[in-house]
Every structure is written in structure tokens, then in C-alpha cells.
Short mmCIF file of C-alpha atoms in Angstrom, two decimals:
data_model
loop_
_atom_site.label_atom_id
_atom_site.label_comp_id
_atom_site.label_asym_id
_atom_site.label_seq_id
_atom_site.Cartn_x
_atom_site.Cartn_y
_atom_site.Cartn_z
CA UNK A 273 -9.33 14.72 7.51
CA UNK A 274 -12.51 15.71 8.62
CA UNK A 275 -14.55 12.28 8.29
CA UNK A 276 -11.04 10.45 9.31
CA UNK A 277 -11.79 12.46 12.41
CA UNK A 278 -15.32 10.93 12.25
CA UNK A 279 -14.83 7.97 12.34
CA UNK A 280 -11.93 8.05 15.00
CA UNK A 281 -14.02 10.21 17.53
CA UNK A 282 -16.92 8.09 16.81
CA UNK A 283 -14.80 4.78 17.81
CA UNK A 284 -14.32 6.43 20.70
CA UNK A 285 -17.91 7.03 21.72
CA UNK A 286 -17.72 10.62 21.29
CA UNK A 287 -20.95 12.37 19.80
CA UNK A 288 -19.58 13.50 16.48
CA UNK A 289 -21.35 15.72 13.89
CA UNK A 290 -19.46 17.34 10.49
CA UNK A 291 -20.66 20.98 9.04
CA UNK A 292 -19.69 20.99 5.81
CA UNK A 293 -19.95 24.68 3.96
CA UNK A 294 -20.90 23.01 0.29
CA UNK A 295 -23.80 20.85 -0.78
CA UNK A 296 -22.03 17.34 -0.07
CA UNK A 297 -19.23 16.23 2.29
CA UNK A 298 -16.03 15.11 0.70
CA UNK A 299 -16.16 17.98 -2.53
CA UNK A 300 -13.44 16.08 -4.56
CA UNK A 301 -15.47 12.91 -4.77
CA UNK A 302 -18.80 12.66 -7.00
CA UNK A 303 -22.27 12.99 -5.28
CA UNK A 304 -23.12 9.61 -5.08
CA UNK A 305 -19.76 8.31 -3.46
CA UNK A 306 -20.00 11.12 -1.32
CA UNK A 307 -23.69 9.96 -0.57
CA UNK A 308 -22.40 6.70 0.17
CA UNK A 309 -19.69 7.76 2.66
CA UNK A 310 -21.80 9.75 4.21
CA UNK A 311 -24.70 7.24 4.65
CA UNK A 312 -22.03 4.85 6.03
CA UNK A 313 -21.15 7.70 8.55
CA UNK A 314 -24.79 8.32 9.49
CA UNK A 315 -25.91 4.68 9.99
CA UNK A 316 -22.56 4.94 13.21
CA UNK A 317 -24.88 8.26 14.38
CA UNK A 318 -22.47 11.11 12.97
CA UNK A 319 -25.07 14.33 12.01
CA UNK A 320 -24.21 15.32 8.79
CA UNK A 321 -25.08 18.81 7.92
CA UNK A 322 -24.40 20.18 4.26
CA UNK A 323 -24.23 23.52 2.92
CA UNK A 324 -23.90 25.13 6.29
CA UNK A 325 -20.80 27.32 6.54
CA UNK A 326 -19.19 27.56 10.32
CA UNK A 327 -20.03 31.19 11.47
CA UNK A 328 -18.02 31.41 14.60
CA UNK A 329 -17.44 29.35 18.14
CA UNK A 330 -19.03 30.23 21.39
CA UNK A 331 -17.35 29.76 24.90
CA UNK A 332 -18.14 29.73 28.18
CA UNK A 333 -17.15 32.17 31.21
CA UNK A 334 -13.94 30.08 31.13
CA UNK A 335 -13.58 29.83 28.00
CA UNK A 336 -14.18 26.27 27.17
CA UNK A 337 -15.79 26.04 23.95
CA UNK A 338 -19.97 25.29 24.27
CA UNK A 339 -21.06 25.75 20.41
CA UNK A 340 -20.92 25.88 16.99
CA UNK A 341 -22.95 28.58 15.22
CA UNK A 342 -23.48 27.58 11.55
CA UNK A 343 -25.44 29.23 9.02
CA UNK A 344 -28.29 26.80 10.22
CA UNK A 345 -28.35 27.18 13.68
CA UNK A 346 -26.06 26.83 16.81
CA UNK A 347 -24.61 23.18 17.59
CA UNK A 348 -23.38 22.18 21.21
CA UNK A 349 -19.86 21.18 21.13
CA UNK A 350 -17.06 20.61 23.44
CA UNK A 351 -14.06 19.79 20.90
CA UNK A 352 -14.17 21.55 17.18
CA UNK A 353 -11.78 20.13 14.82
CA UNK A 354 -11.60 22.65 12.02
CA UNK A 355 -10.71 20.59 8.75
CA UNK A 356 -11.16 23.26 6.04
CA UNK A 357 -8.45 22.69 3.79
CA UNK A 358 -4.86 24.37 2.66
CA UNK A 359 -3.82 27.10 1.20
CA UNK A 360 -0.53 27.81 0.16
CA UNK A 361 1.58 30.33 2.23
CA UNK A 362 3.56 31.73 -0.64
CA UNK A 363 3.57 35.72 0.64
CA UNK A 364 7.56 35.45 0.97
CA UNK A 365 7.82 33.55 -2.24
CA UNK A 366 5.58 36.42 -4.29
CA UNK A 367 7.39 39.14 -2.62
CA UNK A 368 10.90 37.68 -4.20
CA UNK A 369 9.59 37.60 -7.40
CA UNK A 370 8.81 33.79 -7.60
CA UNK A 371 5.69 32.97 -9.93
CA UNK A 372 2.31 31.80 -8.56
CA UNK A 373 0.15 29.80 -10.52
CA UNK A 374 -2.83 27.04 -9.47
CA UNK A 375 -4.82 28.72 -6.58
CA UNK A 376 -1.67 30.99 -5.54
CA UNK A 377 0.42 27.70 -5.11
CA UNK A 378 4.30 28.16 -6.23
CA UNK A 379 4.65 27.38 -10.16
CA UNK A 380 7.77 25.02 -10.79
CA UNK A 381 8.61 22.94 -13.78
CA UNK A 382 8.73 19.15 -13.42
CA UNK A 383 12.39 19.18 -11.71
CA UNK A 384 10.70 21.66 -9.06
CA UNK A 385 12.30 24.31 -10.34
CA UNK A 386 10.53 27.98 -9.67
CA UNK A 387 11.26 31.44 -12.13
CA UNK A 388 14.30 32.16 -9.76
CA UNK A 389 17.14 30.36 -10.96
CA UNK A 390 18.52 27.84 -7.87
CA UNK A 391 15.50 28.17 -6.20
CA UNK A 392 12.93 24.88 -5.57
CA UNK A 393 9.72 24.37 -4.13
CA UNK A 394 7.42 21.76 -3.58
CA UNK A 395 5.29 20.48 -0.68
CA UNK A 396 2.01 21.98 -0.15
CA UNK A 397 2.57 25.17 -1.59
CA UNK A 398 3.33 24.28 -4.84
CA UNK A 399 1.79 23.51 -8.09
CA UNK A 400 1.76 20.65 -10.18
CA UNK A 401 0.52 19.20 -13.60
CA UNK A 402 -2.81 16.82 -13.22
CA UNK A 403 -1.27 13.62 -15.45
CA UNK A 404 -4.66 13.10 -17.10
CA UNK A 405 -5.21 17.03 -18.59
CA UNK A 406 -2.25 18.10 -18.42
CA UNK A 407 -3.12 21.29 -16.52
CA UNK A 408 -1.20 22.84 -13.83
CA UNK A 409 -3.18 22.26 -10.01
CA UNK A 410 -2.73 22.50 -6.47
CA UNK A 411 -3.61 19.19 -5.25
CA UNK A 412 -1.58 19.39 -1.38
CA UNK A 413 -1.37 15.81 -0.44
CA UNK A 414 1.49 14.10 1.72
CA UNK A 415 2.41 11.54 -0.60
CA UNK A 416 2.82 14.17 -3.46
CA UNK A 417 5.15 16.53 -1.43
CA UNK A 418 6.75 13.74 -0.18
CA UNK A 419 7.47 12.99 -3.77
CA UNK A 420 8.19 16.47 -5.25
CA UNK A 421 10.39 17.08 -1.99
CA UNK A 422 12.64 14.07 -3.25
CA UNK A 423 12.84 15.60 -6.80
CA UNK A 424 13.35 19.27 -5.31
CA UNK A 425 16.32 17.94 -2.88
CA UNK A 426 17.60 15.54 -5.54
CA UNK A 427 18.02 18.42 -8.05
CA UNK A 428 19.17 21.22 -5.85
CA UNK A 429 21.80 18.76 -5.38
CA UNK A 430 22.99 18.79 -8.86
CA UNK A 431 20.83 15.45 -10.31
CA UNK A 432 18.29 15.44 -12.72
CA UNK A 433 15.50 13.91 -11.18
CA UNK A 434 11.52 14.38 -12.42
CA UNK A 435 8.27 14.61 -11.01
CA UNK A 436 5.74 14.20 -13.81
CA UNK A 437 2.78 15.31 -11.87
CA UNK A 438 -0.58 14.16 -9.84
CA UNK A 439 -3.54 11.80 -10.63
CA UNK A 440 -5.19 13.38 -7.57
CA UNK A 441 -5.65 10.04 -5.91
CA UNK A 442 -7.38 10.24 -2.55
CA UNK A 443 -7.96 7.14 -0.25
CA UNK A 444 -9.10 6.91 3.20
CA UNK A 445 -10.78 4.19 5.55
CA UNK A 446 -13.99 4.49 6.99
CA UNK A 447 -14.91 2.06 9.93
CA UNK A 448 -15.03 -1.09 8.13
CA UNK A 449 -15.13 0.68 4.73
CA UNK A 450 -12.52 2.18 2.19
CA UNK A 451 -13.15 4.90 -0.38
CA UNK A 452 -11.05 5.91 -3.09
CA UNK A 453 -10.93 8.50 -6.05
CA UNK A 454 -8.09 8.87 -8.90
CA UNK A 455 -8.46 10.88 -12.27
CA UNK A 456 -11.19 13.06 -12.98
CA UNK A 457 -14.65 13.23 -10.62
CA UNK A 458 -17.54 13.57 -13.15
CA UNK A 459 -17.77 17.11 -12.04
CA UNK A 460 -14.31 17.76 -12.99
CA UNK A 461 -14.54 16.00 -16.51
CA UNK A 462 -17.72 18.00 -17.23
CA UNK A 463 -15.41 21.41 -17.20
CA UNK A 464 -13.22 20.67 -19.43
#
């Protein structure tokens, strides 16, 4: 979301720069396609700055926000778009008894099925199995709760629908660029 913003703001004119908290922007991908996107954003005049967690946002009198303060330094800004990720809000589903799994995510069988008999989940708070290890993850991507959401509905409704899981595919367009992963980054391969 965060170089999506990029590149819109950017199109726009607008002064853009991305603070990203770990050593490379777009952590799912490998270094050097994340090199690569982030070159492309660079040569348009986005400031990339890498393993520089966000520390807090300074306003003006009025409020208005005036700057970033990173673990670097203090940026000038006028706009922050925070694009830090998800994390599943399961508190109601833990406190009926409903199993967490992946990164506190809901954990459901392939019909979405939780613990808690007539109870589905799926969406971006629940787990699912990554087709190429066959281990359960939290992946939270529109297409897959899309998906899962069909299954879910489908079943609650007496059918016998399936979701057999994620590849983790990720895709987005960069001014007059695409990038892409699916499967395993190298990183990812490497801990198995």
C-alpha cells in the first residue's frame, strides 16, 4: 500500500518519501526485487529511508501535522499515510473460546470452519495453509478473503465448498512498471 501510495502521490507532484522500519522496503519480496522497486521509485524522486522505525508525528499550534520523527531524524511532512500492516482483531473470538493460530489470526479448517461448531471465519483475521509448505499463515490479502468469505458463506449455508489455501501472490504496478511475487521469497525457503 505504501509504495502504491508512492507512486500515486508522486503522479500527483506531491514530494513523497517512505520510512520503512526494516532493512528493505517491500519485506515479502527478496532484496534485489525490492532493490529494484525501490530504485525505480527513487529515479521519480521518492526518499527512501530503510531501517528507520516512525517514532511519533509532530503538529503545529493548530494541529496540522509538520513532521515525522524517525529513528534517523525528523522529516517535514504535511500528509502521513501510515501503511504498517494488519493484524488480526480476534480479542472477541479468543474470549469465546475460538482457537488462534498463525500470528493470532483465527485457525479454521479448509471449509472455514473454527473449534466452535457453526461458527466461520475468514477475511483478514484468519489463518490459512501456504499451498507450497503446507503450513498454516496469515497472509491478509483482498483476493484471499474474498475467496475464503465465499467458502465461509457457502458452507454456513449448508454446502460443502473448499478453500485449499494461499500461494501468497502479491502484485502491484509501479509507474510504468509491475512487480510480482508468488511461492516462497528466498528468505522464506531458507527457513524451512
Amino acid at each position: 500500500i505504501g509504495v502504491e501510495m508512492a507512486d500515486a502521490l508522486t503522479s500527483l507532484g506531491i514530494g513523497t518519501t517512505i520510512v520503512e522500519k526494516l532493512p528493505q522496503i517491500l519485506p515479502p519480496f527478496d532484496a534485489d526485487m525490492a532493490g529494484m522497486v525501490q530504485a525505480a521509485l527513487e529515479a521519480r524522486g521518492v526518499r527512501v529511508t530503510c531501517g528507520a522505525g516512525v517514532t511519533g508525528i509532530e503538529r503545529d499550534a493548530g494541529g496540522r501535522v509538520r513532521a515525522v520523527r524517525t529513528e534517523v531524524g525528523e522529516l517535514g511532512a504535511e500528509l502521513v499515510i501510515l501503511a504498517i500492516g494488519v493484524a488480526p482483531n480476534t480479542e472477541i473470538a479468543a474470549n469465546a473460546g475460538i482457537e488462534l493460530g498463525a500470528r493470532g489470526a483465527i485457525r479454521v479448517d479448509g471449509g472455514m470452519r473454527t473449534n466452535v461448531p457453526d461458527i466461520y471465519a475468514a477475511g483478514d483475521c484468519a489463518c490459512a495453509t501456504q499451498l507450497v509448505t503446507g503450513a498454516e499463515v496469515f497472509i491478509p490479502m483482498g483476493t484471499t478473503a474474498n475467496k475464503a468469505g465465499k467458502v465461509a458463506g457457502e458452507n454456513a449455508a449448508g454446502g460443502h465448498a473448499a478453500f485449499l489455501g494461499v500461494t501468497g501472490t502479491m502484485i502491484f504496478k509501479l509507474f510504468d512498471k509491475e512487480a510480482a511475487k508468488t511461492g516462497l521469497s528466498l528468505r522464506e525457503a531458507a527457513s524451512l
